[in-house]
Coordinates of C-alpha atoms and ligand atoms in Angstrom, one line a residue:
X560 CA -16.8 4.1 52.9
X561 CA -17.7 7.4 53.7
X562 CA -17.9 8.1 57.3
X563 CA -19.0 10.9 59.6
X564 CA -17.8 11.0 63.5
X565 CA -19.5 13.2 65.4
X566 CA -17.0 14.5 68.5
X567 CA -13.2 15.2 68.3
X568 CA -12.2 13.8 72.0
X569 CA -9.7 11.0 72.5
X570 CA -12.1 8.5 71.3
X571 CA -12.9 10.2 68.4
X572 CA -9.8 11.4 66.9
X573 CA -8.7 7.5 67.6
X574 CA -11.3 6.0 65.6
X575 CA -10.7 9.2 62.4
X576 CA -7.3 8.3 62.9
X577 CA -7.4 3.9 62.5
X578 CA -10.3 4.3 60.1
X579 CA -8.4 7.1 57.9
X580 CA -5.4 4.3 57.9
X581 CA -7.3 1.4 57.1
X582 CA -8.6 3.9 53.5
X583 CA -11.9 5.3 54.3
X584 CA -12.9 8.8 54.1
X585 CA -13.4 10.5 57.5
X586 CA -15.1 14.2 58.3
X587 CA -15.5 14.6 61.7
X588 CA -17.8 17.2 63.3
X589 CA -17.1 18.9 66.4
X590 CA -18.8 21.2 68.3
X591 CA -16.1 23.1 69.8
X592 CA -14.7 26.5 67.9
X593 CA -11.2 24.8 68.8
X594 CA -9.5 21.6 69.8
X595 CA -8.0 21.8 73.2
X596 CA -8.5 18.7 75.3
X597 CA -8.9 20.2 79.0
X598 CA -7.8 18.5 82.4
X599 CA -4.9 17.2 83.8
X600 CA -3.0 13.8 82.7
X601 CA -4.7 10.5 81.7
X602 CA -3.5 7.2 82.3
X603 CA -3.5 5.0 79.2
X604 CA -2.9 1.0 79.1
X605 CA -1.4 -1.8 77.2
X606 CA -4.7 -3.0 75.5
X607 CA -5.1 0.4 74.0
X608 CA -1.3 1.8 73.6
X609 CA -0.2 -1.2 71.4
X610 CA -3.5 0.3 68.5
X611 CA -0.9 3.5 68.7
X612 CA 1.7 2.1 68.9
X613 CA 0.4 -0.2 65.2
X614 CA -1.2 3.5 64.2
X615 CA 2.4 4.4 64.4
X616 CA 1.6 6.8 67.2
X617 CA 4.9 4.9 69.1
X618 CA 7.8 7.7 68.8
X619 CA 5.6 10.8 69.5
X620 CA 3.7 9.7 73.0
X621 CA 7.3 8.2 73.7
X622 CA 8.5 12.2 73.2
X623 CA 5.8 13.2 75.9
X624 CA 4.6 10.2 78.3
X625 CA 6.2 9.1 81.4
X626 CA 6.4 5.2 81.5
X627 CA 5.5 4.4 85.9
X628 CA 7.9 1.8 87.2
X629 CA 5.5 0.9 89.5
X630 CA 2.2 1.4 91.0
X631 CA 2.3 1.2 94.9
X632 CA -0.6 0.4 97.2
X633 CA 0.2 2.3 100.6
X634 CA -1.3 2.1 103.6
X635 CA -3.4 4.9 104.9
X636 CA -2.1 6.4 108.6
X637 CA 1.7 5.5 107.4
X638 CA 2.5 5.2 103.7
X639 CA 3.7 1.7 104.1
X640 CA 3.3 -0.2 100.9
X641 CA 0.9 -3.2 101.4
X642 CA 1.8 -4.7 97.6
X643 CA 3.5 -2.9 94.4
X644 CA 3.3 -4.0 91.1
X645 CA 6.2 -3.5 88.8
X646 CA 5.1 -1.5 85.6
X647 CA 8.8 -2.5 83.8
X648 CA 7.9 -6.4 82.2
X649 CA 3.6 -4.9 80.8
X650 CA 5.9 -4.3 77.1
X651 CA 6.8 -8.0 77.1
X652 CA 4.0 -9.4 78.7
X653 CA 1.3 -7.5 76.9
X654 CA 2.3 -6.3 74.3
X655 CA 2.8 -2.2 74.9
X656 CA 3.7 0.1 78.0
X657 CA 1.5 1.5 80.5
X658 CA 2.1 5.3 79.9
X659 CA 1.0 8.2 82.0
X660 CA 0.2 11.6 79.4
X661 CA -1.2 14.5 79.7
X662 CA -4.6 15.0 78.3
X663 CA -3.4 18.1 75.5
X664 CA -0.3 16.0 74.5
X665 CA -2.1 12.7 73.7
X666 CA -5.2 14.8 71.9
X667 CA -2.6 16.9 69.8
X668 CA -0.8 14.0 68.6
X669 CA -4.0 12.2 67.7
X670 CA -4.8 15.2 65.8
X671 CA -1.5 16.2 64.3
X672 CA -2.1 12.3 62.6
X673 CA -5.3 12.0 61.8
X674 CA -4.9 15.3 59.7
X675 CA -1.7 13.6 57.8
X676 CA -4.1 10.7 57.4
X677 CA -6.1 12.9 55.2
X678 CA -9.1 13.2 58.2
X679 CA -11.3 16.5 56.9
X680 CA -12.1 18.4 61.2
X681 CA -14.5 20.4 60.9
X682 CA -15.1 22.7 64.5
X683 CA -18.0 24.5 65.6
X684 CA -20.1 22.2 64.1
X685 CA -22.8 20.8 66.2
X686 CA -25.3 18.1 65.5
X687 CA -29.1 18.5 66.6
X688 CA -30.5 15.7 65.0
X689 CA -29.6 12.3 64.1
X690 CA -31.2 10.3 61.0
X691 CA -30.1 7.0 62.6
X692 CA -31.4 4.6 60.0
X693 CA -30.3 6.9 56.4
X694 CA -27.0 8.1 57.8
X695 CA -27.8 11.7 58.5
X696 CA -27.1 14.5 60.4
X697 CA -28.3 17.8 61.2
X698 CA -26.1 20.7 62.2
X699 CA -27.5 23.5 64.6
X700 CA -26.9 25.9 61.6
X701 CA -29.3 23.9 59.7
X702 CA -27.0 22.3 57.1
X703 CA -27.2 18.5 56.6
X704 CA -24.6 15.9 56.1
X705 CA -25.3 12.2 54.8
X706 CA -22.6 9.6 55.1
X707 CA -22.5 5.7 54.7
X708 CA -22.1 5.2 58.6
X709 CA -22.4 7.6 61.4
X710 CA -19.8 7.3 64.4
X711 CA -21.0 9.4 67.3
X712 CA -18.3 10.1 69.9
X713 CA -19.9 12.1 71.8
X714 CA -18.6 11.8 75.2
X715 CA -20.4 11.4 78.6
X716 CA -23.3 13.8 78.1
X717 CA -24.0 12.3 74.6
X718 CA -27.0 14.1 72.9
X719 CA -27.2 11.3 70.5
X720 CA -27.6 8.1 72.8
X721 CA -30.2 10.1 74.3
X722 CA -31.9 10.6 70.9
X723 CA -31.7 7.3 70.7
X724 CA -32.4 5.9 73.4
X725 CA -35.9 7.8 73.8
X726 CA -38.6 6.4 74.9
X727 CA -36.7 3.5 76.9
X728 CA -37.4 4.2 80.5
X729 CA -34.7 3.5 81.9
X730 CA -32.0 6.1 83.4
X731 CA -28.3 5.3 81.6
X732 CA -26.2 8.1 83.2
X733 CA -26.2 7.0 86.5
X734 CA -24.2 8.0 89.8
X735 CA -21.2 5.5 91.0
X736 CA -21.5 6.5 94.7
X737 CA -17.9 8.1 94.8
X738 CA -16.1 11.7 93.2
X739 CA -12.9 12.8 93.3
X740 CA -11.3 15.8 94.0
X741 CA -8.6 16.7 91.2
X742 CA -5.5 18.3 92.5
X743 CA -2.4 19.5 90.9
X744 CA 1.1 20.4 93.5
X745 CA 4.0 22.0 92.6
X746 CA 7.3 19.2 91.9
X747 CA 9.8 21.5 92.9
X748 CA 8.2 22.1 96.4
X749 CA 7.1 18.5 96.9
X750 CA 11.3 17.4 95.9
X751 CA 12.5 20.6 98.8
X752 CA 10.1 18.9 101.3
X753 CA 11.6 15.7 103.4
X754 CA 7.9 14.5 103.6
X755 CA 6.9 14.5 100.3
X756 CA 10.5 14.0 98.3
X757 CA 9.7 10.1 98.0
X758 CA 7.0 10.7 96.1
X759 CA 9.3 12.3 93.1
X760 CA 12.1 10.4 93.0
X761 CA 10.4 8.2 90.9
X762 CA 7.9 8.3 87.7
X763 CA 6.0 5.8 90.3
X764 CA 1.9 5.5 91.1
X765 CA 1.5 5.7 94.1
X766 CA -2.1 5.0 96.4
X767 CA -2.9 5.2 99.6
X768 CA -6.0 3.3 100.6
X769 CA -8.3 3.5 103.7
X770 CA -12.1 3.3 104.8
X771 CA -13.8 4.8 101.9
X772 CA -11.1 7.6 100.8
X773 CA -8.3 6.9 98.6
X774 CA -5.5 9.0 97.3
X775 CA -3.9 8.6 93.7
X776 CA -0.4 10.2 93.1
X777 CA 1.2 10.2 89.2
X778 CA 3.7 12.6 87.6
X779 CA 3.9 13.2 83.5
X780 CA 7.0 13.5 82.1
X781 CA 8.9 16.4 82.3
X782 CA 6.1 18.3 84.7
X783 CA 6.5 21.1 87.2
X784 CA 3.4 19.1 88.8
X785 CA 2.0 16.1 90.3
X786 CA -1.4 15.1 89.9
X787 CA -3.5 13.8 93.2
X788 CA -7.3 11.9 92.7
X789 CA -8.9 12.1 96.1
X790 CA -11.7 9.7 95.9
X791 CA -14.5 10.0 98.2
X792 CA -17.8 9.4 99.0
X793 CA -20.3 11.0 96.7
X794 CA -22.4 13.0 99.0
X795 CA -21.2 16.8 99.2
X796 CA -22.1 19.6 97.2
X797 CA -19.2 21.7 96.3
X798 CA -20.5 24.0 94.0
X799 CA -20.8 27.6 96.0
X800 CA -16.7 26.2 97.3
X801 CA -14.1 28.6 97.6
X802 CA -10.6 26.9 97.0
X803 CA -10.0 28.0 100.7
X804 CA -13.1 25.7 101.9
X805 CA -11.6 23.1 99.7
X806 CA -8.7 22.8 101.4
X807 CA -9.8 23.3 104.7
X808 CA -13.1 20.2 104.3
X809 CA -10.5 18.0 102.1
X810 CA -8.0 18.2 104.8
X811 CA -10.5 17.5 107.5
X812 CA -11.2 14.6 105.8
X813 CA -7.8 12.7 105.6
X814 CA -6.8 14.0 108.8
X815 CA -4.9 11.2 110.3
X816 CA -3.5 10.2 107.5
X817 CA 0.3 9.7 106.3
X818 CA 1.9 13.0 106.9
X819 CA 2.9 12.8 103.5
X820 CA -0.4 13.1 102.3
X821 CA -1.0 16.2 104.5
X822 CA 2.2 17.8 102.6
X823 CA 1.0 17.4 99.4
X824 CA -2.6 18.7 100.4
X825 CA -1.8 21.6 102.0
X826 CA 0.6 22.3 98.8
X827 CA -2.0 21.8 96.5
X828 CA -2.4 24.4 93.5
X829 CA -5.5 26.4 94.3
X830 CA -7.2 24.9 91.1
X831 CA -8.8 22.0 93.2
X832 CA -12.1 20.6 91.7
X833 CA -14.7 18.0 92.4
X834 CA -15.8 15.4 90.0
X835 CA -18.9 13.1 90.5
X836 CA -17.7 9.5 89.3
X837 CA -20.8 8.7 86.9
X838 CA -21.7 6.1 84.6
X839 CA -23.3 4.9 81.5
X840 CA -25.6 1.3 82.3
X841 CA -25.5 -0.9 79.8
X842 CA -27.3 0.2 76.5
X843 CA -30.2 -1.7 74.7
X844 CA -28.4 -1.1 71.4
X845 CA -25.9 1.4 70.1
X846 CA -26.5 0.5 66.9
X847 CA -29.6 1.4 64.4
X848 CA -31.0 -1.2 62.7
X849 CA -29.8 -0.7 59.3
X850 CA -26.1 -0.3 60.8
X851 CA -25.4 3.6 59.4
X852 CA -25.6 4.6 62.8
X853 CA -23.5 3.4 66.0
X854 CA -22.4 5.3 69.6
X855 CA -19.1 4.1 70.9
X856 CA -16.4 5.9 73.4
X857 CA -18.1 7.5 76.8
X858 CA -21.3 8.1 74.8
X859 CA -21.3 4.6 75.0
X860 CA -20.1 3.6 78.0
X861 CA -18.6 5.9 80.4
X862 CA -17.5 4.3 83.6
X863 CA -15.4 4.7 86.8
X864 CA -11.9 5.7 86.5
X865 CA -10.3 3.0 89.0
X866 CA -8.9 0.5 86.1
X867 CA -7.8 4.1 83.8
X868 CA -9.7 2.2 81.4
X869 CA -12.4 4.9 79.6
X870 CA -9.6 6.2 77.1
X871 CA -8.3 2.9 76.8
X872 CA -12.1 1.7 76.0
X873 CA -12.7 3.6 73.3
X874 CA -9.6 2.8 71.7
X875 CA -10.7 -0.4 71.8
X876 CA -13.9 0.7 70.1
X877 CA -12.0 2.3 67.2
X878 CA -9.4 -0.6 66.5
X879 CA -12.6 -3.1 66.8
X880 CA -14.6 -0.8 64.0
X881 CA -12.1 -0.8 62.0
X882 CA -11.7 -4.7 62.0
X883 CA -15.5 -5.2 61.4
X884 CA -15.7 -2.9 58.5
X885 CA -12.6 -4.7 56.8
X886 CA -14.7 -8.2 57.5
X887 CA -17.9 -6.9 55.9
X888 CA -15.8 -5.9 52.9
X889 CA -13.9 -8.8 52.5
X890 CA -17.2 -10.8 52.2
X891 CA -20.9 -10.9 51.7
X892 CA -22.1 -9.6 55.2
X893 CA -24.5 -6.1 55.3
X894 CA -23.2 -3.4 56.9
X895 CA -26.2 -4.4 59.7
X896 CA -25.1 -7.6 60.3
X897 CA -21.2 -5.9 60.6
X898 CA -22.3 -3.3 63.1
X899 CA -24.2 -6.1 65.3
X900 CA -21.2 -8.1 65.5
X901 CA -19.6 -4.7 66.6
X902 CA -22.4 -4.7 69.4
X903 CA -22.5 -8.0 70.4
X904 CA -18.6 -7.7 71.1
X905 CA -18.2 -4.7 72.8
X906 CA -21.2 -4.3 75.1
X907 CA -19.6 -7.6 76.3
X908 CA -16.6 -6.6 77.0
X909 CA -16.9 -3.0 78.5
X910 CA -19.8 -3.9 80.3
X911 CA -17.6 -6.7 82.3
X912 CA -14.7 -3.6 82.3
X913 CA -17.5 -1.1 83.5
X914 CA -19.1 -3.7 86.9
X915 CA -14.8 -4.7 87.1
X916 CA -13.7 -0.6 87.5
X917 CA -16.6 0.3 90.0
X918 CA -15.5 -2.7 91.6
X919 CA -12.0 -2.1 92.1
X920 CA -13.0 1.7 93.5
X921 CA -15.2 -0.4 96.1
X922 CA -12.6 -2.7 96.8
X923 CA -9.8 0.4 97.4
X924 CA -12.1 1.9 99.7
X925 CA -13.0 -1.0 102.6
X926 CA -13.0 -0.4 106.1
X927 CA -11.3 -2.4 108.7
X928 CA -12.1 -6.4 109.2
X929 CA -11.9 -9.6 107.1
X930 CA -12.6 -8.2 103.6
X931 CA -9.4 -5.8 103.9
X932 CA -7.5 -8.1 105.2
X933 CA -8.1 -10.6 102.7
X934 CA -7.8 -7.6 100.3
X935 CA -4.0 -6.8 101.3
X936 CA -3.3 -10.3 101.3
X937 CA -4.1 -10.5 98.0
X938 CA -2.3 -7.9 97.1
X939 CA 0.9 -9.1 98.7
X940 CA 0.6 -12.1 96.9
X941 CA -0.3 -10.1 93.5
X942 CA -3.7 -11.9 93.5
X943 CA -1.4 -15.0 92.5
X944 CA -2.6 -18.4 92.8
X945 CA -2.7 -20.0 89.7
X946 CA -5.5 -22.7 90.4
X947 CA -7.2 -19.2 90.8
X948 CA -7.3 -17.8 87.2
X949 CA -10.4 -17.9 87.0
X950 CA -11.4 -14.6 87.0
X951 CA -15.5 -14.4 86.2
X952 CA -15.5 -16.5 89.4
X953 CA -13.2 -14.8 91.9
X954 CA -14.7 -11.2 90.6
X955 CA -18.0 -12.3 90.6
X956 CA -17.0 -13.9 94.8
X957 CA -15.8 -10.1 95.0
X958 CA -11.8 -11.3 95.3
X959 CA -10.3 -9.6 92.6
X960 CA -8.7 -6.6 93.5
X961 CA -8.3 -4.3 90.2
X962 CA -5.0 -3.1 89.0
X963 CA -2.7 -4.8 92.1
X964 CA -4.3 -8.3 91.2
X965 CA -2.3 -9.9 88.1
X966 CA -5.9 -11.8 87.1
X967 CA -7.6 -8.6 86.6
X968 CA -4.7 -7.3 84.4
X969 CA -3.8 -10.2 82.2
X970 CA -7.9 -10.1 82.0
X971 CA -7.9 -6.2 81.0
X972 CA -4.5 -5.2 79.5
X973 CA -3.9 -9.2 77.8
X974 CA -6.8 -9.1 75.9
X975 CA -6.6 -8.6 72.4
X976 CA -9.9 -6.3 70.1
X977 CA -9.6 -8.0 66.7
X978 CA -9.3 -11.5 67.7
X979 CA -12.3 -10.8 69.5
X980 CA -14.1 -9.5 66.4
X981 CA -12.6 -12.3 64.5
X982 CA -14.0 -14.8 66.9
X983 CA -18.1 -13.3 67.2
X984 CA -17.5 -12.5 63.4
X985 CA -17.8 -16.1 62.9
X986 CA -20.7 -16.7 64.8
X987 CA -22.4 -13.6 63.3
X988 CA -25.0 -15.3 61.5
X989 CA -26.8 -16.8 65.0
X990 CA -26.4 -13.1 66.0
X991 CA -30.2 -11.2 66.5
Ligands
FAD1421 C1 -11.7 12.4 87.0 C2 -11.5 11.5 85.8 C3 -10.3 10.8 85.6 C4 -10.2 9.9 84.5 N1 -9.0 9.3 84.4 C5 -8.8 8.4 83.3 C6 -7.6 7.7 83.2 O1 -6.6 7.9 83.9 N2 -7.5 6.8 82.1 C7 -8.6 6.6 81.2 O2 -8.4 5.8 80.3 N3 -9.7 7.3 81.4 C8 -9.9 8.2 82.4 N4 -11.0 8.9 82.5 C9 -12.1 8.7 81.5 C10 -11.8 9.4 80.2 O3 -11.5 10.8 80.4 C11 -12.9 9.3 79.1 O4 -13.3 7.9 79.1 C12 -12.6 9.8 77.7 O5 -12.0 11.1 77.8 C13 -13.8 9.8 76.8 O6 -13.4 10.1 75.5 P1 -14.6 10.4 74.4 O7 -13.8 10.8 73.2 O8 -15.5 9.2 74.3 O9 -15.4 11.6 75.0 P2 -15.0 13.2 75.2 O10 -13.6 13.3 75.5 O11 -16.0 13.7 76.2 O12 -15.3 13.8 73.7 C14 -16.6 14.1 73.2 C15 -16.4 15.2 72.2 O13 -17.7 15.4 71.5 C16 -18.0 16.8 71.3 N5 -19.4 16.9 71.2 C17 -20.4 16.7 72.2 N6 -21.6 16.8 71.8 C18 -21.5 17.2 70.4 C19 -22.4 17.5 69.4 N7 -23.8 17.5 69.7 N8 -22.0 17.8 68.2 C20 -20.6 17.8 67.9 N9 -19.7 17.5 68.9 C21 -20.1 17.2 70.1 C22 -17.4 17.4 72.6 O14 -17.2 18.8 72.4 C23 -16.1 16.6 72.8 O15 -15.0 17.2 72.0 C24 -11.2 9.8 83.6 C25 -12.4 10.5 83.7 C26 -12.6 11.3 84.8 C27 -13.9 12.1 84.9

């Protein structure tokens, strides 16, 4: 098939790249006069690494990405751990490792790939107008490009699902209640510092958790510098900031807190910025009605970062295209009835991941009494009970605890795109 994705971030260039493998032909469109993924490192997961890993991706991240030992919860006032979970046995248990990469490493292999996989980029490109049922587009130049199926990748701000989305009334881009403030601190002076060397001496996670602030630590391989997420309440305006009022409000607002924490705030880079934690609700449809159109990747579904799952969704997205296009040719089925199986599964899926990562944010951020408690209990324990696996119940009771609770990742790094597919694929012809 011929095939036109609009957008060349993560999600993108992972869905040129898997459907360029599987032997279509890809042009993606991009508005950007040149590809340079911005931001600091991104933390990737076992669902979504083993689709590079199988896009033979393996050896290159391997080259750039630091694989955590562990992920430590801490306790706010004094950095004590309150539970830990060991990063070392996710290859054997799901599949992949959990890798830690900065943003421009993972979107230049993608890249560097999906050009060898013959993937035609072209930049400054940008699309005005959709023709969602013929499989058009229109470029702000004017030219027009016609392809069997339209993948828009569009990220957050996505121009096409508000194109198609008009008329619905509802609002999808909606606020999550928290930001957080992104942070970058020199290694070398967090290693000479006795209360900040701990936090080096390992490729650890490390996050320290208190009444509605949390902190999130992680180093990439072979970096001069750390990256910190301060989450917090959304409710400040830090647009007319000076990175001198940053520091001084951010470290009004953890004062108290682990000294360590302090450190590594007061020897912050002064590149601090503030980033409203939004989302996108769930979606009538992505897909048009004669399937040559479908959204996937933030356009689709952006969520909260507290389960590093929005890469790791769209990913998903690509690997699960891919699958449903190589049903459809392998038998009878429209390329509407392929693209509504492609619906059906993945709204499904990342809406349970979007309600389970806003979730565990909540859950990071309680104040003091029975919920905590029952909270760091949990996480003790690793969320371990196993008459307790059921995990639509306990979530839906509010007692999974995101990434320290071993239900919530068997749930989100164990499950497996294509049999999914494979499975609604079967049932596609009750689907509507
Ligand atoms: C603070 C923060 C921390 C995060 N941490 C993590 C994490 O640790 N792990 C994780 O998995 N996720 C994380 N995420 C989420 C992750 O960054 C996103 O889910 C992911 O980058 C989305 O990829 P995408 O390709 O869908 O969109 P984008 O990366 O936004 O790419 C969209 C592309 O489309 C192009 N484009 C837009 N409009 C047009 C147009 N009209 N025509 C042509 N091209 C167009 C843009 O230029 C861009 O290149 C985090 C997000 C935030 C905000």
């Amino acid at each position: 098939m011929e095939i036109i994705i609009v957008g060349a971030g993560i999600g993108g260039l992972s869905a040129a790249l898997c459907l360029a493998i599987a032997g279509h032909k890809i042009t993606i469109v991009e508005s950007a006069s040149q590809l340079a993924e911005i931001g600091a490192g991104v933390q990737m997961t076992p669902n979504a690494t083993k689709y590079f890993w199988k896009w033979g991706l393996g050896p290159d991240i391997l080259a750039k990405a630091a694989l955590p030992a562990a992920f430590n919860v801490r306790q706010d006032v004094n950095g004590h751990i309150i539970g830990s979970v060991p990063f070392a046995n996710f290859e054997a248990r799901y599949g992949a490792p959990y890798i830690v990469i900065h943003r421009a490493d993972i979107h230049r292999i993608l890249h560097e790939h999906a050009v060898k996989a013959g993937v035609d980029i072209k930049l400054s490109c940008r699309v005005v107008k959709y023709d969602f049922d013929g499989g058009g587009i229109v470029l702000a130049n004017g030219d027009r490009l016609q392809a069997d199926l339209v993948v828009a990748v569009d990220g957050i701000n996505s121009s096409a699902r508000e194109s198609l989305c008009a008329g619905n009334s509802e609002t999808h881009l909606t606020k999550a209640g928290w930001a957080a403030y992104r942070a970058r601190v020199p290694v070398s002076q967090i290693r000479s510092d006795p209360r900040t060397a701990l936090v080096v001496s390992q490729h650890n996670c490390n996050c320290w958790v208190g009444d509605s602030l949390s902190v999130m630590t992680y180093m990439m391989k072979s970096s001069e510098l750390l990256n910190m997420v301060l989450s917090h309440p959304d409710d400040v305006d830090t647009k007319t900031w000076s990175q001198e009022e940053y520091k001084a409000k951010i470290l009004r607002l953890f004062d108290g807190w682990d000294p360590c924490v302090i450190a590594l705030i007061e020897m912050a880079q002064p590149n601090v910025q503030n980033w409203p934690v939004e989302q996108v609700m769930p979606l009538r449809r992505w897909a048009s009605s004669t399937g040559r159109f479908v959204l996937m990747g933030d356009a689709a579904h952006a969520m909260a970062f507290y389960l590093s799952m929005g890469v790791s969704m769209a990913v998903e997205d690509a690997a699960a295209l891919a699958e449903c296009l190589s049903l459809r040719s392998s038998s009878r089925a429209s390329l509407a009835e392929a693209m509504l199986v492609f619906e059906k599964v993945r709204k499904a899926r990342v809406e349970a991941v979007r309600e389970a990562s806003l979730h565990a944010g909540n859950t990071l951020h309680l104040p003091p009494g029975l919920q905590r408690e029952a909270r760091n209990a949990s996480l003790l324990s690793d969320g371990l009970n196993e008459e307790e696996r059921n995990v639509d119940r306990f979530y839906a009771e509010g007692n999974a605890y995101g990434i320290a609770d071993r239900r919530i990742r068997d749930w989100c790094y164990g499950y497996d795109v294509i049999e999914a597919i494979q499975e609604g694929w079967s049932h596609r012809l009750g689907l509507k």
